[in-house]
Coordinates of C-alpha atoms in Angstrom, one line a residue:
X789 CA -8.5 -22.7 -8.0
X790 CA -11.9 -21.3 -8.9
X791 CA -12.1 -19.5 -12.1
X792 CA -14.5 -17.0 -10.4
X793 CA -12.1 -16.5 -7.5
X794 CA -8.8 -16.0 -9.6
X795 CA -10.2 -13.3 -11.2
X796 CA -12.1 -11.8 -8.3
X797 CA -8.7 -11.9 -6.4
X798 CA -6.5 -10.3 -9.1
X799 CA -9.1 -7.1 -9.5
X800 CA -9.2 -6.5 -5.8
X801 CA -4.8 -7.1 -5.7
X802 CA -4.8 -4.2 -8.3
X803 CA -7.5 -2.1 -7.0
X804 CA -5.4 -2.3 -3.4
X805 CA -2.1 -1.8 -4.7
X806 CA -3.6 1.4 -6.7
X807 CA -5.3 2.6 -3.5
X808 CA -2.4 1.8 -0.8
X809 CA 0.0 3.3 -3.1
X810 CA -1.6 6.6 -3.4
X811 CA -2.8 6.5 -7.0
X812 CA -6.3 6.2 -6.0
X813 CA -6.5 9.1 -3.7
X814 CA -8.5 9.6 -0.3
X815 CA -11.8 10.8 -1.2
X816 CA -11.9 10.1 -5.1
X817 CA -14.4 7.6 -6.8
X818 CA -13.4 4.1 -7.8
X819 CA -15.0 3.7 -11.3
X820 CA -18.8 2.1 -11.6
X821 CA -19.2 -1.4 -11.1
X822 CA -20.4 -1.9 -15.1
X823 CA -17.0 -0.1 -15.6
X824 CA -15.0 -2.0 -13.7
X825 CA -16.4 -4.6 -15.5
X826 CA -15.6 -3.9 -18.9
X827 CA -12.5 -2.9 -17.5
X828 CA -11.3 -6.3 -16.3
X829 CA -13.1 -7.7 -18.7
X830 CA -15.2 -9.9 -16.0
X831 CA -18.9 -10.7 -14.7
X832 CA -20.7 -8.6 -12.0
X833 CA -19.6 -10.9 -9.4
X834 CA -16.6 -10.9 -9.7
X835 CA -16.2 -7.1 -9.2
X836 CA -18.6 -7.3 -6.5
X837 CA -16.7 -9.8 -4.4
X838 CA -13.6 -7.9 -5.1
X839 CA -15.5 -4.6 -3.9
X840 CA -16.4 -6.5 -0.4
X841 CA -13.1 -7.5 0.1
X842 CA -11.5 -3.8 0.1
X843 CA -14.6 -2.6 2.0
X844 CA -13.9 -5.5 5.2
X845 CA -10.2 -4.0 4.8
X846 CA -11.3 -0.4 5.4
X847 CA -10.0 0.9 1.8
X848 CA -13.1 1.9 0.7
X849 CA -16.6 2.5 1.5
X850 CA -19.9 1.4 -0.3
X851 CA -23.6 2.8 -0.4
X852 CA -26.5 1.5 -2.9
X853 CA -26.5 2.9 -6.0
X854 CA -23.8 4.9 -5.5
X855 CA -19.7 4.4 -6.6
X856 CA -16.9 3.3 -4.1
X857 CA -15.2 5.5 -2.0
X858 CA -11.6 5.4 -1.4
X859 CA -11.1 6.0 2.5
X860 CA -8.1 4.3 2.8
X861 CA -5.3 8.0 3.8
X862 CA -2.0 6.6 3.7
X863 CA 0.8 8.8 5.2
X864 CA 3.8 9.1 2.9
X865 CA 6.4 9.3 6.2
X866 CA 4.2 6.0 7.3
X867 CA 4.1 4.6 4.0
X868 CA 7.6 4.7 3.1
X869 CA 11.2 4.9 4.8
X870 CA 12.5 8.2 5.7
X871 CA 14.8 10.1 3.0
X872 CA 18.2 9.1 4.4
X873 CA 16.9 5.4 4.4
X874 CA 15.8 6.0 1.0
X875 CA 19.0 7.4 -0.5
X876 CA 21.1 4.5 0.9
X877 CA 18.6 2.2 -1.1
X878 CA 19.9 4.4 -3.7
X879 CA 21.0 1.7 -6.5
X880 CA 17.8 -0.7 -6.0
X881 CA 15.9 2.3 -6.4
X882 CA 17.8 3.2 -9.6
X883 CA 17.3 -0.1 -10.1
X884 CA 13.9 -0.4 -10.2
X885 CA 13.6 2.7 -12.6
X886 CA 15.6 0.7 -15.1
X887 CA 13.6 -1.7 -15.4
X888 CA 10.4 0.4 -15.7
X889 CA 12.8 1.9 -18.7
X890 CA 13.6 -1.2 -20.4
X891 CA 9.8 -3.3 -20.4
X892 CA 7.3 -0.5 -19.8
X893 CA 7.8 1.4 -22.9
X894 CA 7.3 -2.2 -24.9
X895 CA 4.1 -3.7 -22.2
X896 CA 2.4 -0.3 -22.8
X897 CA 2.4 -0.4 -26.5
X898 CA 1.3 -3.8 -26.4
X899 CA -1.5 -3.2 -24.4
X900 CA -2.6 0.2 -26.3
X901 CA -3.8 -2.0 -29.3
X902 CA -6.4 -3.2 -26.8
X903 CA -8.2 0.5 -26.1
X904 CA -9.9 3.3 -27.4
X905 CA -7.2 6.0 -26.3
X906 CA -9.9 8.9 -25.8
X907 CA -12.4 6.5 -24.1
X908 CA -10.2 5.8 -20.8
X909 CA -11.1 7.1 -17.3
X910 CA -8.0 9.1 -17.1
X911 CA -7.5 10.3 -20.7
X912 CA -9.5 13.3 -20.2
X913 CA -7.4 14.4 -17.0
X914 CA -4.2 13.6 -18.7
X915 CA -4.8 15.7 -21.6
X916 CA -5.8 18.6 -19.1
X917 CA -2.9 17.9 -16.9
X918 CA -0.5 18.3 -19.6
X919 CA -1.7 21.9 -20.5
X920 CA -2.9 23.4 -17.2
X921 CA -1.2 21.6 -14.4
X922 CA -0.5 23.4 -11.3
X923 CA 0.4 20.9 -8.5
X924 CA 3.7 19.8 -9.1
X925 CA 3.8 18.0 -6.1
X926 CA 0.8 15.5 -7.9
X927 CA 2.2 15.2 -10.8
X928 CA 2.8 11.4 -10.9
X929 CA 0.1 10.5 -10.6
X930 CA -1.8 11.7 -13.6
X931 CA 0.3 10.2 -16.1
X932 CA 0.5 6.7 -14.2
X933 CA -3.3 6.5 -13.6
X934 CA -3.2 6.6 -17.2
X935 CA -1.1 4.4 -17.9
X936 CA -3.0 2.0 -16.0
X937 CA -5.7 2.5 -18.1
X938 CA -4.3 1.5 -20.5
X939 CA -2.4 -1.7 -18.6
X940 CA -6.2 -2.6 -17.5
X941 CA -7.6 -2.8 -21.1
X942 CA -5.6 -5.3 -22.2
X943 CA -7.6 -7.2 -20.0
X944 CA -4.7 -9.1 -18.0
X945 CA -4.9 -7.3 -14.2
X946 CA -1.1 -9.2 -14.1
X947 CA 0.4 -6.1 -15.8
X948 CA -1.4 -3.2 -14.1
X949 CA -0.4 -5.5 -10.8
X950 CA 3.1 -5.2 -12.0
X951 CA 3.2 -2.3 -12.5
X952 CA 2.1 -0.6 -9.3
X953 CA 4.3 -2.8 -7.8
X954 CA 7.7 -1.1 -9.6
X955 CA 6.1 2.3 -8.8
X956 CA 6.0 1.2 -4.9
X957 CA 9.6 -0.5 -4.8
X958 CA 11.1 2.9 -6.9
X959 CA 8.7 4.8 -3.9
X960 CA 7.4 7.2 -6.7
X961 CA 4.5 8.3 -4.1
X962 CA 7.4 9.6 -1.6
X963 CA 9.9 10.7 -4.4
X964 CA 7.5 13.0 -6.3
X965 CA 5.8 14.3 -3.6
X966 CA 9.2 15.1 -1.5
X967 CA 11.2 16.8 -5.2
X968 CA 10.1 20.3 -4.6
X969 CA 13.6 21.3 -5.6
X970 CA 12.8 19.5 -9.2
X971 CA 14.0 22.1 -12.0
X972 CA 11.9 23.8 -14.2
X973 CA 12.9 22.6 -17.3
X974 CA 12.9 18.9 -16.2
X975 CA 9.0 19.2 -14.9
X976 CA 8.1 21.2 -18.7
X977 CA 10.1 17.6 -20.6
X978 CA 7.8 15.5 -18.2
X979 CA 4.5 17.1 -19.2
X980 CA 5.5 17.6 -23.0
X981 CA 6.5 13.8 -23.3
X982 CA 3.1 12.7 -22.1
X983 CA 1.8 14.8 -24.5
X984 CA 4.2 13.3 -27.5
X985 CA 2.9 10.1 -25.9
X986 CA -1.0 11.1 -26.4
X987 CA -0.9 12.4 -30.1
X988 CA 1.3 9.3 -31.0
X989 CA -1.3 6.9 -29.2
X990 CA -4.4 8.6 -31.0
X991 CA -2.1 8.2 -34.3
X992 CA -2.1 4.7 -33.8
X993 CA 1.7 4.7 -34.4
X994 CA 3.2 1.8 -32.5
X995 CA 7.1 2.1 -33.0
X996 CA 6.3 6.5 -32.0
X997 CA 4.5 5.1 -29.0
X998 CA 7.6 3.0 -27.7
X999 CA 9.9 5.8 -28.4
X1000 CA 8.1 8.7 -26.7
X1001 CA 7.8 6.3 -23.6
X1002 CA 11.2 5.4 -23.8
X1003 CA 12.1 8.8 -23.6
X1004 CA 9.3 9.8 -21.1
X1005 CA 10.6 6.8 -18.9
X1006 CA 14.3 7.6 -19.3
X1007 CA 14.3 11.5 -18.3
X1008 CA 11.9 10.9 -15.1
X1009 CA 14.5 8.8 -13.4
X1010 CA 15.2 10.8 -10.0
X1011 CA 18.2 13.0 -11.1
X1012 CA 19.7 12.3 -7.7
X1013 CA 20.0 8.2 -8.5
X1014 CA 21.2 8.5 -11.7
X1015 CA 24.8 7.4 -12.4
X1016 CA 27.2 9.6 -13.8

């Protein structure tokens, strides 16, 4: 297969998967075409082809000069199975959050080496959202778009593409957004371990990074699929 292609194809698989899963919302700006470049590590081409194929697929729009728009709006009773559905999926769900428990925490700090923390697209929002945020009904997907980042800049589009994927099969669009009833105290852990996660990131600490997002990953498991 075409080196050209490969790489085209695995930018516009993870640009799609981030869009279709709700972590690039309706309306918001899909970084600059130089950025997406650095990003991914690949040529203007590449990005461009990749941009034409989620534009013929109605995700986004395109104008000269100008950043992508995400147009893609999913529906979250569309997008996923209804509640009861979902709760009789209970243990691959569970299952699925396990996993994201056991490899993420490891894949993350791995890939962290590869970045300049503060210079991500999402740091800035991050470090906001875990001191101001208001929305709880949002609130995954501040932390994941960062995490992302992050995935991205290790410049293998495999692990962001993984990823994504996990977060669609544990339906953390539908689970977050339907968890109004989510405790107080439980929603105050989630924000402070992001932030342990930050500081230990821009301390360059790898063995504090793993533990903070083992932590962060073990406590955000949906209390109603954990086993007792």
């Amino acid at each position: 297969m075409d080196e050209k292609r490969t790489r085209s194809s695995s930018i516009h698989e993870n640009l799609r998967e981030q869009i279709i899963s709700g972590l690039r919302e309706y309306g918001s700006r899909l970084p600059s075409a130089p950025q997406l470049c650095k990003s991914y590590g690949v040529g203007m081409r590449a990005v461009r082809t990749a941009l034409k194929a989620l534009k013929e697929e109605g995700l986004i729009e395109t104008g000269e000069r100008r950043r992508a728009v995400v147009v893609y709006r999913d529906s979250l009773m569309e997008q996923s199975a209804d509640v009861q559905s979902i709760l009789q999926r209970k243990s691959s769900v569970l299952a699925v959050y396990q996993t994201m428990e056991l490899i993420m925490p490891d894949i993350l700090t791995f890939c962290a080496q590869f970045s300049g923390i503060i210079e991500l697209e999402h740091y800035d929002s991050t470090m906001k959202w875990t001191m101001y945020h208001r929305d709880s009904l949002r609130r995954w997907r501040v932390p994941s778009a960062f995490f992302h980042d992050i995935l991205v800049s290790s410049g293998n589009p495999l692990l962001a593409s993984l990823y994504t994927t996990l977060e669609m099969y544990g339906e953390a669009p539908f689970l977050t957004a339907c968890q109004r009833s989510m405790q107080l105290n439980q929603y105050k852990f989630e924000r402070q371990s992001v932030s342990y996660i930050l500081d230990a990131l821009k301390a360059g600490k790898p063995q504090d990074v793993r533990d903070s997002l083992t932590s962060h990953y073990r406590y955000t498991t949906p209390v109603w699929c954990r086993k007792h």
